[in-house]
Coordinates of C-alpha atoms and ligand atoms in Angstrom, one line a residue:
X1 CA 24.8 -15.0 -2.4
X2 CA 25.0 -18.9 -3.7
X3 CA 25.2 -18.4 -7.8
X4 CA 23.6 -20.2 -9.8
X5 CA 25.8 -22.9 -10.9
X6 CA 27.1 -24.1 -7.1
X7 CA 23.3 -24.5 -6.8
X8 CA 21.4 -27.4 -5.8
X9 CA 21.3 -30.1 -8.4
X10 CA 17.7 -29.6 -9.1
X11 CA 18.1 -31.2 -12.7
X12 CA 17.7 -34.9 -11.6
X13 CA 13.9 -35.1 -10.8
X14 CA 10.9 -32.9 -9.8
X15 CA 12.7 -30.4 -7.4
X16 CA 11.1 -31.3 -3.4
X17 CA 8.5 -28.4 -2.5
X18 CA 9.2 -26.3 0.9
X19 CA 7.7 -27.2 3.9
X20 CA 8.7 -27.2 7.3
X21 CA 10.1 -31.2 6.8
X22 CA 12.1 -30.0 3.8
X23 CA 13.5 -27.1 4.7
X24 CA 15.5 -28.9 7.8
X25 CA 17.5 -29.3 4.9
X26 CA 18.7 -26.3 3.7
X27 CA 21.8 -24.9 2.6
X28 CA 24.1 -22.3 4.6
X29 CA 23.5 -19.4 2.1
X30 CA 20.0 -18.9 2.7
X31 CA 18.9 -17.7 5.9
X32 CA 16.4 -19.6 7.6
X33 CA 13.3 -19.3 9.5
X34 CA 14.4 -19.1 13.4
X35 CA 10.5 -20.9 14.1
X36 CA 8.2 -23.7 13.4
X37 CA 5.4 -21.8 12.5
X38 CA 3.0 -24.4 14.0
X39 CA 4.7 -23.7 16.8
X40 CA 3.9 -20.2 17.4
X41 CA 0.6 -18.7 19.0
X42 CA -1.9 -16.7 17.0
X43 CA -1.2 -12.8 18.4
X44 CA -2.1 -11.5 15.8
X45 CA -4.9 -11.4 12.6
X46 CA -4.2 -9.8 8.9
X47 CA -6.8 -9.6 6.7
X48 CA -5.4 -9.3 3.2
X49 CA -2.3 -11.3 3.2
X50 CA -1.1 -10.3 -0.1
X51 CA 2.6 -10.3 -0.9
X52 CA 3.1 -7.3 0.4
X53 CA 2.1 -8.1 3.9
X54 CA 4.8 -11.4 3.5
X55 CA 7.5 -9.0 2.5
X56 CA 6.9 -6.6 5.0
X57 CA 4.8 -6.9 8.1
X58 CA 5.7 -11.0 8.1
X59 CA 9.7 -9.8 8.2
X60 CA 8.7 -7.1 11.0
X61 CA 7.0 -9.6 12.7
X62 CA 9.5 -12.6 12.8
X63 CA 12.9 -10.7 13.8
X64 CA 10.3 -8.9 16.5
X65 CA 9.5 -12.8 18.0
X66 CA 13.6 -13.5 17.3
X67 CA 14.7 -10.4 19.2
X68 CA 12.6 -11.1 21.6
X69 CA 11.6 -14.6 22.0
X70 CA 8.4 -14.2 22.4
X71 CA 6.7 -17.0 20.4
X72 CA 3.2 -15.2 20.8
X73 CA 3.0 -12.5 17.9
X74 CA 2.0 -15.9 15.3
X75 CA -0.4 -14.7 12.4
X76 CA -3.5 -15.9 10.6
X77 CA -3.8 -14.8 7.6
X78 CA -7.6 -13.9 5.6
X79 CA -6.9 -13.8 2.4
X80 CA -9.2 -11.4 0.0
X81 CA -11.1 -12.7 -2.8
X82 CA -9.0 -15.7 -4.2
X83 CA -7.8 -19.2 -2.3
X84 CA -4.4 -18.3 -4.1
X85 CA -2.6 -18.0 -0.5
X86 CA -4.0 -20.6 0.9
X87 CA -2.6 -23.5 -1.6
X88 CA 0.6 -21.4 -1.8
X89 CA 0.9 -21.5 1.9
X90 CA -0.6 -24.5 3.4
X91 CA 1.7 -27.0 1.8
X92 CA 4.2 -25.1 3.2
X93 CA 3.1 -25.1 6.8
X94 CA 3.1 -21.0 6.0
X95 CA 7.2 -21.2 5.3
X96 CA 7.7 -19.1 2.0
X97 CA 11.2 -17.1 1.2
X98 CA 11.6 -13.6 0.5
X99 CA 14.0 -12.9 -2.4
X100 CA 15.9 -9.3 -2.1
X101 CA 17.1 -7.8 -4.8
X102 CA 19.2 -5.2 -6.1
X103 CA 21.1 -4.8 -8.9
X104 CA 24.8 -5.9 -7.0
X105 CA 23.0 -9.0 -5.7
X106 CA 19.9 -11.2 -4.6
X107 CA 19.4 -13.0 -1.1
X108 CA 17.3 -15.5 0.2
X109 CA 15.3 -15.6 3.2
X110 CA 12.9 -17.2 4.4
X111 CA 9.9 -16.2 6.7
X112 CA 7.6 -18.8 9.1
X113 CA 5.2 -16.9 11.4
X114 CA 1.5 -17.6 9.5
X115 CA -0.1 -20.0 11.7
X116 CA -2.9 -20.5 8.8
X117 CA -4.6 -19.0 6.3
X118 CA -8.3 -18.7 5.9
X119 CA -10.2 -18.1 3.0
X120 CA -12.9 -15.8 3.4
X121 CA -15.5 -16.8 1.3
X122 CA -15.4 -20.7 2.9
X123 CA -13.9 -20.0 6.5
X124 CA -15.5 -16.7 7.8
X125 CA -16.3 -18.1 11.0
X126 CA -13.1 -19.4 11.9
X127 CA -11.4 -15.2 11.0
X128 CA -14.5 -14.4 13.1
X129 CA -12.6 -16.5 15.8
X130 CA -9.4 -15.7 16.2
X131 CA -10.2 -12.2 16.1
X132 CA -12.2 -12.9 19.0
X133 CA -9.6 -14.9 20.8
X134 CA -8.3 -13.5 24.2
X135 CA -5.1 -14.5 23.1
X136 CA -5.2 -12.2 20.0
X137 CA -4.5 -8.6 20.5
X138 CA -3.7 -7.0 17.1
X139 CA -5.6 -7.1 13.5
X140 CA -3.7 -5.8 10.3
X141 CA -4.5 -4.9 7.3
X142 CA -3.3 -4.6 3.8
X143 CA -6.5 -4.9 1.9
X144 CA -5.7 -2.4 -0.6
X145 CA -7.6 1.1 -1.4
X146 CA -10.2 -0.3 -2.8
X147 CA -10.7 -3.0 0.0
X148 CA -12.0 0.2 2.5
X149 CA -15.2 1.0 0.5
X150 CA -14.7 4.8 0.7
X151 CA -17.1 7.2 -0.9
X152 CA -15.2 10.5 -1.5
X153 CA -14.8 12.7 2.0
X154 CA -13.6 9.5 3.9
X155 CA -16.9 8.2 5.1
X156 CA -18.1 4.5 3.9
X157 CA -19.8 3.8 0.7
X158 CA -22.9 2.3 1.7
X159 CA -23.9 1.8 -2.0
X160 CA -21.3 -0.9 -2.0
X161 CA -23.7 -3.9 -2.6
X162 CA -20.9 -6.2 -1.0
X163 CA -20.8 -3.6 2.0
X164 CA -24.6 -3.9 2.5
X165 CA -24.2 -7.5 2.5
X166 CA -22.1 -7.7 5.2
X167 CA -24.2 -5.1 7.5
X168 CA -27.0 -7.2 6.8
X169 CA -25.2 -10.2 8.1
X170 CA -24.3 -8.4 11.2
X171 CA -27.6 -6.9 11.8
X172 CA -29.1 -10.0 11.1
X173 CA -26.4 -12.4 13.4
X174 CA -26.6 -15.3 10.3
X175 CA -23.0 -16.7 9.1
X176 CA -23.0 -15.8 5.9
X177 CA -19.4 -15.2 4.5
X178 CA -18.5 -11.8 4.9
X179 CA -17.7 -10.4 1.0
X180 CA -15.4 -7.4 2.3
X181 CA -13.0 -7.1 4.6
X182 CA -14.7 -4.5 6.5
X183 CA -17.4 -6.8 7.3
X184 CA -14.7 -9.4 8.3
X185 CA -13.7 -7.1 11.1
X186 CA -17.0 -6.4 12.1
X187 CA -18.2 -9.9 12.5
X188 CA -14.3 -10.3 14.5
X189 CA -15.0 -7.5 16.7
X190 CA -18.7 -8.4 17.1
X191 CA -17.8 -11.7 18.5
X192 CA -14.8 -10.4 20.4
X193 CA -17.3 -8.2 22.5
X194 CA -19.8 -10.8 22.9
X195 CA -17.2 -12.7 24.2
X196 CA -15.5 -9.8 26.0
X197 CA -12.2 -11.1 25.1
X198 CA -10.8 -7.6 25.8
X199 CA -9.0 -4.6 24.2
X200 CA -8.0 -4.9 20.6
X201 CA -5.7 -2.7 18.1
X202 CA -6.6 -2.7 14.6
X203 CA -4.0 -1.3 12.2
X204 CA -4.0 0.0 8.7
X205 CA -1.1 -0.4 6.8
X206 CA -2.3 0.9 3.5
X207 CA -1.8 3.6 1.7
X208 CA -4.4 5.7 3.0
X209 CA -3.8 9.3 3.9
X210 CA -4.6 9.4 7.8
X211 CA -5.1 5.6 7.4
X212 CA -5.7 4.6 11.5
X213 CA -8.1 7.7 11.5
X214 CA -9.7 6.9 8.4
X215 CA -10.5 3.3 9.6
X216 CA -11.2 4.4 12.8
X217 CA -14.3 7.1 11.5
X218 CA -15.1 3.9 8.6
X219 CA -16.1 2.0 11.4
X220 CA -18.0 3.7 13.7
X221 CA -20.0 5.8 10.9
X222 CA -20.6 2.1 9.1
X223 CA -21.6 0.4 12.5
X224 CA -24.1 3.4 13.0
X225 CA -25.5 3.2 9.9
X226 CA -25.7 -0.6 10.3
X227 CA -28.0 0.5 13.4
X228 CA -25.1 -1.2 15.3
X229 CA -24.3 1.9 18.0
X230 CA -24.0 -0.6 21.1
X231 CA -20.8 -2.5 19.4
X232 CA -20.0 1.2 17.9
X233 CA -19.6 2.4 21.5
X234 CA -17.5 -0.7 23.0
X235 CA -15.1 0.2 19.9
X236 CA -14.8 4.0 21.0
X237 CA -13.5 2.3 24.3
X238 CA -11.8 -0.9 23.5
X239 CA -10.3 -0.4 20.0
X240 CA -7.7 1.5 19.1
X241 CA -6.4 2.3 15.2
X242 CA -2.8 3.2 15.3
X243 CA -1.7 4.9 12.1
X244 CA 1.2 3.8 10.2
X245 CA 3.4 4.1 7.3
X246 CA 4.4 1.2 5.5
X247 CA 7.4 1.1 2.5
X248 CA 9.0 -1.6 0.9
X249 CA 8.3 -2.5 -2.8
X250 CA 7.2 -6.1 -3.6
X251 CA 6.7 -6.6 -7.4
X252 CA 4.6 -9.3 -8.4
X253 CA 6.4 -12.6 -8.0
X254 CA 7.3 -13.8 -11.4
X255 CA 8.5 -17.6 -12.7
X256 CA 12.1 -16.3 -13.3
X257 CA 12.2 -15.1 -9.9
X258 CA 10.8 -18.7 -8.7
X259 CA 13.6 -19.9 -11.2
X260 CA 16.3 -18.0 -8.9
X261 CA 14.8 -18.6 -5.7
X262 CA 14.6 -22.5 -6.6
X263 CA 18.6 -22.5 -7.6
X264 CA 19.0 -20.8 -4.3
X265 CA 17.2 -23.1 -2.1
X266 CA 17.2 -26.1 -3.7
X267 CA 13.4 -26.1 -2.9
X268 CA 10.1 -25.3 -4.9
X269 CA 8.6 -22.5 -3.2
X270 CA 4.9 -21.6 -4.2
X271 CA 4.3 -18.8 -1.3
X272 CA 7.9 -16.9 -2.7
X273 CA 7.9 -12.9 -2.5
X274 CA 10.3 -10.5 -3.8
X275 CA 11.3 -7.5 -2.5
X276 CA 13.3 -4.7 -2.6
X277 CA 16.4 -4.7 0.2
X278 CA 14.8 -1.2 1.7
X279 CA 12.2 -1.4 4.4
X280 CA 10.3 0.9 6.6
X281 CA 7.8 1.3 8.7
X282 CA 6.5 3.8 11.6
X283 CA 3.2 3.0 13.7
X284 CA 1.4 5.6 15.9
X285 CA 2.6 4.7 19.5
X286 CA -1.5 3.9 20.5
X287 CA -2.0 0.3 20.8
X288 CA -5.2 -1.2 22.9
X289 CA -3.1 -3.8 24.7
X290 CA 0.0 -5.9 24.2
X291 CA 1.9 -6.0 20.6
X292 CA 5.0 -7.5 19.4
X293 CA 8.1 -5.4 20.1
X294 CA 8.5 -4.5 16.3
X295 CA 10.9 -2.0 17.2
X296 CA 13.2 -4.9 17.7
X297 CA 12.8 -5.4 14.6
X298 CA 13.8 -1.7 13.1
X299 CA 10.2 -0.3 13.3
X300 CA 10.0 3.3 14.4
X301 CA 6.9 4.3 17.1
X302 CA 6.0 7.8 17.3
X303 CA 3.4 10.4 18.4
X304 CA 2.4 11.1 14.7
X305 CA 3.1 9.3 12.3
X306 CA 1.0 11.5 9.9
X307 CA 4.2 14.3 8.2
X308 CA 5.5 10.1 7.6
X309 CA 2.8 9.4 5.9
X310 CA 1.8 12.2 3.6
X311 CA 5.3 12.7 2.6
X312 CA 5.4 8.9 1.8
X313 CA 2.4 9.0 -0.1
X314 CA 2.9 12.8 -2.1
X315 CA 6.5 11.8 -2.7
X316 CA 7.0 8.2 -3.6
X317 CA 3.9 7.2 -4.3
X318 CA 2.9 10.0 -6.4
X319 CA 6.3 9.6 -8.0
X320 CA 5.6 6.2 -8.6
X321 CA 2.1 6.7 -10.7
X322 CA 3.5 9.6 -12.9
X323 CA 6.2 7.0 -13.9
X324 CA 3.7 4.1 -14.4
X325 CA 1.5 5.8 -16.8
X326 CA 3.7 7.8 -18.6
X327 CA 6.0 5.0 -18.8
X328 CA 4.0 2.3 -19.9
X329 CA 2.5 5.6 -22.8
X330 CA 5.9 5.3 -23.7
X331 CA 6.2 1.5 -24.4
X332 CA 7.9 1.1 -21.0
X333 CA 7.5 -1.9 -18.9
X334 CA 9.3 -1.1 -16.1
X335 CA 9.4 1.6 -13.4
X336 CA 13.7 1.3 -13.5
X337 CA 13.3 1.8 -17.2
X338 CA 11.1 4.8 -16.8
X339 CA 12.9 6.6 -14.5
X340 CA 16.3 6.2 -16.6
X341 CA 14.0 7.8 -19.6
X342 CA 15.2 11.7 -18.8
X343 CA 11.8 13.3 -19.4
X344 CA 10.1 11.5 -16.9
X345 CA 12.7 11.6 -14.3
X346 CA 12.3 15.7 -15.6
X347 CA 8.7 15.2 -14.8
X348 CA 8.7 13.4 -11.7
X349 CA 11.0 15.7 -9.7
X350 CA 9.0 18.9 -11.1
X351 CA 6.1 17.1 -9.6
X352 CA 7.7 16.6 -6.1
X353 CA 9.7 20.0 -6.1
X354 CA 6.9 22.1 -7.7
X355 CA 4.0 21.3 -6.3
X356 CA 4.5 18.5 -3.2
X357 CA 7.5 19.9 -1.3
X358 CA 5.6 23.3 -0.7
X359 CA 2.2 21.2 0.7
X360 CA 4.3 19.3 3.0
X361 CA 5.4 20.1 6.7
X362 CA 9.0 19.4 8.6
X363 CA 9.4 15.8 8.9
X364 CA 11.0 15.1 11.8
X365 CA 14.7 13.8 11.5
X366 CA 14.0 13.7 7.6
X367 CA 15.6 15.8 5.1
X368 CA 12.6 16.0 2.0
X369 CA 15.0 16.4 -0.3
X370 CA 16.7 13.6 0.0
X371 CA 14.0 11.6 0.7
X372 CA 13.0 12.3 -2.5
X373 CA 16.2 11.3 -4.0
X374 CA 16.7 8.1 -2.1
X375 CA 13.0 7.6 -3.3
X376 CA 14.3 7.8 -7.4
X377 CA 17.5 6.0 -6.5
X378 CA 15.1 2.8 -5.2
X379 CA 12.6 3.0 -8.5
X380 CA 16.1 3.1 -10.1
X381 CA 16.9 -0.3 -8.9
X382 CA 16.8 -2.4 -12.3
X383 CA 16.5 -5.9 -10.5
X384 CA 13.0 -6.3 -8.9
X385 CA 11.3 -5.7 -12.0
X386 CA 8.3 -3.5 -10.7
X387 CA 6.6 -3.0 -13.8
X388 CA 4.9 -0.4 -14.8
X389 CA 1.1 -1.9 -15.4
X390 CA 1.3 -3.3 -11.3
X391 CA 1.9 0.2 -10.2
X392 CA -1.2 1.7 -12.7
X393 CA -3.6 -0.7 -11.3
X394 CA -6.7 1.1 -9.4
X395 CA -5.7 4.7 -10.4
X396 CA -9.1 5.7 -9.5
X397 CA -8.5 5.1 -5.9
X398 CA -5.1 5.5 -5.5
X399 CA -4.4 9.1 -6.8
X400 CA -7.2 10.0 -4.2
X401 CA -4.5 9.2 -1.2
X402 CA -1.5 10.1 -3.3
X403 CA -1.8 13.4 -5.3
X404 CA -5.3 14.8 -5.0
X405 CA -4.4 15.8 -1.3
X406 CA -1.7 17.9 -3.1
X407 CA -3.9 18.9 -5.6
X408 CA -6.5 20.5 -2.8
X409 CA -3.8 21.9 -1.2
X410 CA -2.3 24.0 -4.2
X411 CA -5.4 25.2 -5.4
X412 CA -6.3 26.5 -1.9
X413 CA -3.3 29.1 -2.0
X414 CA -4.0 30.1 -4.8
X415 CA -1.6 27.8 -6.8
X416 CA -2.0 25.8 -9.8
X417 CA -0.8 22.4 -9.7
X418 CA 1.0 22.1 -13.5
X419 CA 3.1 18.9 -12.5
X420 CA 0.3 16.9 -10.5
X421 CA -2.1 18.4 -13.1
X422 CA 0.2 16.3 -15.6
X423 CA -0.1 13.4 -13.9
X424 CA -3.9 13.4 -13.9
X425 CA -3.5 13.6 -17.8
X426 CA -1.0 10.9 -18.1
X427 CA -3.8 8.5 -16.0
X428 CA -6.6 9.7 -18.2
X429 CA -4.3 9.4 -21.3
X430 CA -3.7 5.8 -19.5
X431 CA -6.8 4.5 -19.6
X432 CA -7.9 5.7 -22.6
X433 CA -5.5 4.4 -24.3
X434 CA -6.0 1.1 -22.9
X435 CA -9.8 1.1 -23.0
X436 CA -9.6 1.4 -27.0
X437 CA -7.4 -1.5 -26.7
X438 CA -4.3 0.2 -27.9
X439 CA -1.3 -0.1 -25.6
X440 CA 0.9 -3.2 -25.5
X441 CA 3.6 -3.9 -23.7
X442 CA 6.0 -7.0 -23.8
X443 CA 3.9 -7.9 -26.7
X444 CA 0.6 -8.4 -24.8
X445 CA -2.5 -5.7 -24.7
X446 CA -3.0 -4.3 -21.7
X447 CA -5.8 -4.2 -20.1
X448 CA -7.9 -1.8 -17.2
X449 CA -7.7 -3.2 -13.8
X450 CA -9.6 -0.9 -11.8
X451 CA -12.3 -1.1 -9.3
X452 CA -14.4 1.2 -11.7
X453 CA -13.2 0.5 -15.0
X454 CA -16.9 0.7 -16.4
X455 CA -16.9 4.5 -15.5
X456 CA -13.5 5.4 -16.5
X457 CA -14.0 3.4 -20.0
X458 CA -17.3 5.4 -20.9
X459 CA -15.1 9.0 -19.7
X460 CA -12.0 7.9 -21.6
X461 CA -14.8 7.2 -24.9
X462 CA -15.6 9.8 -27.2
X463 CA -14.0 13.2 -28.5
X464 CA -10.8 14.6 -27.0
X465 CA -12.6 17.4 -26.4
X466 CA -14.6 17.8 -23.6
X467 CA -11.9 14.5 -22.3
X468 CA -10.7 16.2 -19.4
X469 CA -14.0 17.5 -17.7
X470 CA -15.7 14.0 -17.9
X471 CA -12.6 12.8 -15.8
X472 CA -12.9 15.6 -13.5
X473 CA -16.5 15.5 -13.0
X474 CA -16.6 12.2 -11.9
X475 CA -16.9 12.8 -8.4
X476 CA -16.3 9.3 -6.9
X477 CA -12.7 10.3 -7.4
X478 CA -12.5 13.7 -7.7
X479 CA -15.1 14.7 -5.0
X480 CA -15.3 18.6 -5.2
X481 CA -12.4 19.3 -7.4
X482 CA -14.2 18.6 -10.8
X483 CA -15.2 22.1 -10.2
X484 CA -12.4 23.8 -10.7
X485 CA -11.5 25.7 -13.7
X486 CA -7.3 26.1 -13.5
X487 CA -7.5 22.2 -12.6
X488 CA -9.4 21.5 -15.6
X489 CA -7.1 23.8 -17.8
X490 CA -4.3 22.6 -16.7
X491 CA -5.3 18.4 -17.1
X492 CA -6.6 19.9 -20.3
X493 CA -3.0 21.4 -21.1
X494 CA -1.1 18.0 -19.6
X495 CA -3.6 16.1 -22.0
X496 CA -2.3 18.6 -25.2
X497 CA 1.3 17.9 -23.9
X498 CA 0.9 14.1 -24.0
X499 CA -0.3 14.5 -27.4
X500 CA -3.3 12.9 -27.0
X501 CA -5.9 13.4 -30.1
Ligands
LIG601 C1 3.0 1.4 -5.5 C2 3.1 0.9 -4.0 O1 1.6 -0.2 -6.6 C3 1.7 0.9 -6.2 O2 0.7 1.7 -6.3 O3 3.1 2.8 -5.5 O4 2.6 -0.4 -3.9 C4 4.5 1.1 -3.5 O5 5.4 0.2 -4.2 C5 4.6 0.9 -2.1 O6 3.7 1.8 -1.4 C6 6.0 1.1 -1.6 O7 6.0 1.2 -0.2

């Protein structure tokens, strides 16, 4: 790593901004990216291109095309419901670093395989393209769990005005901009069968339980309901939706880490992600046609990837929600900081040893136990800066995929779920706290970011009593569970604990 003082002299003027001219450029100490991204083909489309999907699917993606050479796997990139990416990237010619860190050191790489990025809302029809392009064979997806529209039992929420829309659109064969990124997909894989450009693979790497399945049923129930059976059926035969499970953790990029990354590369970087050195990621060996050979790259393939992914989702990021909203109850901003807090490390390895472990089956080659330790050893890492309010974001979709599956699964043996029960109460005590306008951290009130923060504000309103079964009973997120008693007692008890009055 190049410190901070043998850096660049960045003082004299307005530093130069990355781009695929500047960075010819660069110094020795920060890797560079082996391609010209306007080089490459489009292989491959991602709808959501977030910062996760530049920290980890990008990286896959690039040593994959290294390893192998192939210069075929490029990506364009849809981004969701801002043009954010598309002035951070353009400029750039899609070149952006990734900046590692752990608490020894920080490194610098940087990452060129985005052969555009499209914004949605002003360039549907040119998403709607490539995905139709015979020389494209995969779409990803990191849209987030709100970004699939599910109702609760995994089938598509067709109240979704935004979901309509974008039915109608297809029904109706008009380009209107598609609003969600399901309807992006179905316009792409409209066209592609039009066009029979040939077999595609279409892969979740959300945090979905059962995410390829999931997507897979989302889209042929939607396109049913849509009245669109002909293009459901040439899915069923062309379109495949490996599963996956996707780790690495990518705080939200902050100005002190563009500080760092600048004295590292000399270079203003608008498009810089941050990331934590650990990566992972195992896809369900069932693609349509070609993909890139991410394997090269340290990606596993396997059968079933499904005891991957529940263990990844009960363990770290169930783990990683109890410490986000009893952390930032306790005034901490930080996961790091709330997992060196005693009680909630106490809290979080009762959860995983009480009431995940005994829901979870052999993992091949995995030892759960230390998986769950490596997992509090990474939130432990002090230098990303992960803060707590990122991770509580959406808690009415996320606990859905990450602890309600454990949840269901105690209850039906019989079991009650103390641990994930406290978790439920330190979300609810969450956002009630933060709908009366009450918790600040770093100074600054925090706010409810949530896809239905209406609904969780009028629950989290009103008497403590009675606080509980208003959560539970709303069955967008708790689907049949709001019935049961122990559950109810036991939030009820988690609430008591919390001391929230
Ligand atoms: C986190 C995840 O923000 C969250 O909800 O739990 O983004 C987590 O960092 C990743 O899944 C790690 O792979």
């Amino acid at each position: 790593m190049r410190s901070r003082r043998e850096g660049p002299d960045v003082t004299a003027g307005a530093p130069l901004r990355l781009s695929a001219a500047t960075a010819r450029r660069l110094a020795g100490q920060v890797e560079p990216a082996p391609f010209d991204p306007r080089e490459l083909t489009t292989g491959i489309v991602h709808l959501g291109i977030g910062a996760f999907h530049r920290a980890h699917q990008a990286v896959y993606t690039q040593d994959a095309m290294a390893a192998t050479g192939d210069s075929g796997w490029g990506v364009l990139g849809a981004t969701q419901r801002s043009r954010g990416v598309v002035d951070q990237l353009v400029p750039q010619q899609g070149l952006y670093g990734v900046l590692t860190k752990d608490a020894a050191a920080s490194s610098l790489r940087l990452v060129g395989v985005h052969t555009g990025v499209a914004f949605p809302r002003d360039e549907t029809p040119r998403v709607v393209a490539a995905i139709a392009a015979p020389s494209t064979h995969v779409v990803t997806l990191t849209v987030t769990e709100k970004g699939y529209r599910l109702a609760p039992g995994g089938g598509p929420d067709l109240t979704d005005p935004d979901l309509a829309a974008d039915l109608a659109t297809l029904g109706s064969g008009d380009d209107a901009p598609a609003r969600t990124p399901l309807g992006l997909l179905f316009l792409g894989l409209a066209a592609r069968h039009r066009g029979d450009a040939g077999p595609l693979s279409v892969v979740s790497c959300d945090n979905l339980a059962s995410n390829g399945h999931v997507l897979a049923a989302l889209v042929a129930r939607t396109l049913d309901a849509g009245g669109r059976s002909d293009l459901a059926s040439w899915v069923a035969t062309s379109v495949t939706f490996p599963a996956t499970m996707v780790d690495r953790i990518v705080p939200a990029t902050t100005p002190e880490h563009r500080a760092e990354a600048l004295a590292l590369l000399g270079l203003r970087d608008e498009g810089l992600v941050v990331a934590e050195p650990f990566g992972q990621w195992v896809l369900e060996d069932a693609f349509a046609g070609p993909r890139p050979v991410w394997e090269r790259a340290g990606a596993t393939f396997t059968g079933d990837v499904e005891p991957f992914e529940r263990a990844k989702l009960r363990i770290l990021n169930a783990v990683h929600s109890t410490l986000a909203y009893r952390g930032a109850l306790r005034g901490l901003t930080t996961i790091a900081d709330a997992v060196a807090d005693p009680d909630l490390l106490a809290a979080s390895r009762a959860l995983v040893d009480q009431d995940v472990l005994p829901t979870l089956e052999a993992v091949p080659g995995v030892d759960l136990a230390q998986y769950r330790d490596s997992v509090l050893a990474r939130m432990a890492n002090p230098a990303t800066g992960h803060t707590t309010v990122q991770v509580a974001s959406d808690g009415s979709v996320k606990l859905p995929q990450r602890l309600l599956g454990t949840v269901r699964d105690r209850l039906a043996v019989g079991a009650v779920p103390h641990a994930a029960s406290a978790t439920i109460a330190a979300w609810i005590a969450y956002v009630r706290s933060v709908t009366a306008g009450s918790l600040v951290l770093d100074g600054r009130v925090v706010t409810l970011d949530d896809p239905r923060a209406d609904v969780l504000a009028a629950a989290a309103a009103g008497p403590v009593d009675g606080l509980a079964d208003r959560f539970l009973r709303l069955s967008d997120v708790f689907g049949d569970l709001g019935g049961s008693r122990e559950l109810r007692d036991a939030v009820a008890a988690g609430l008591r604990d919390l001391g929230v009055r």
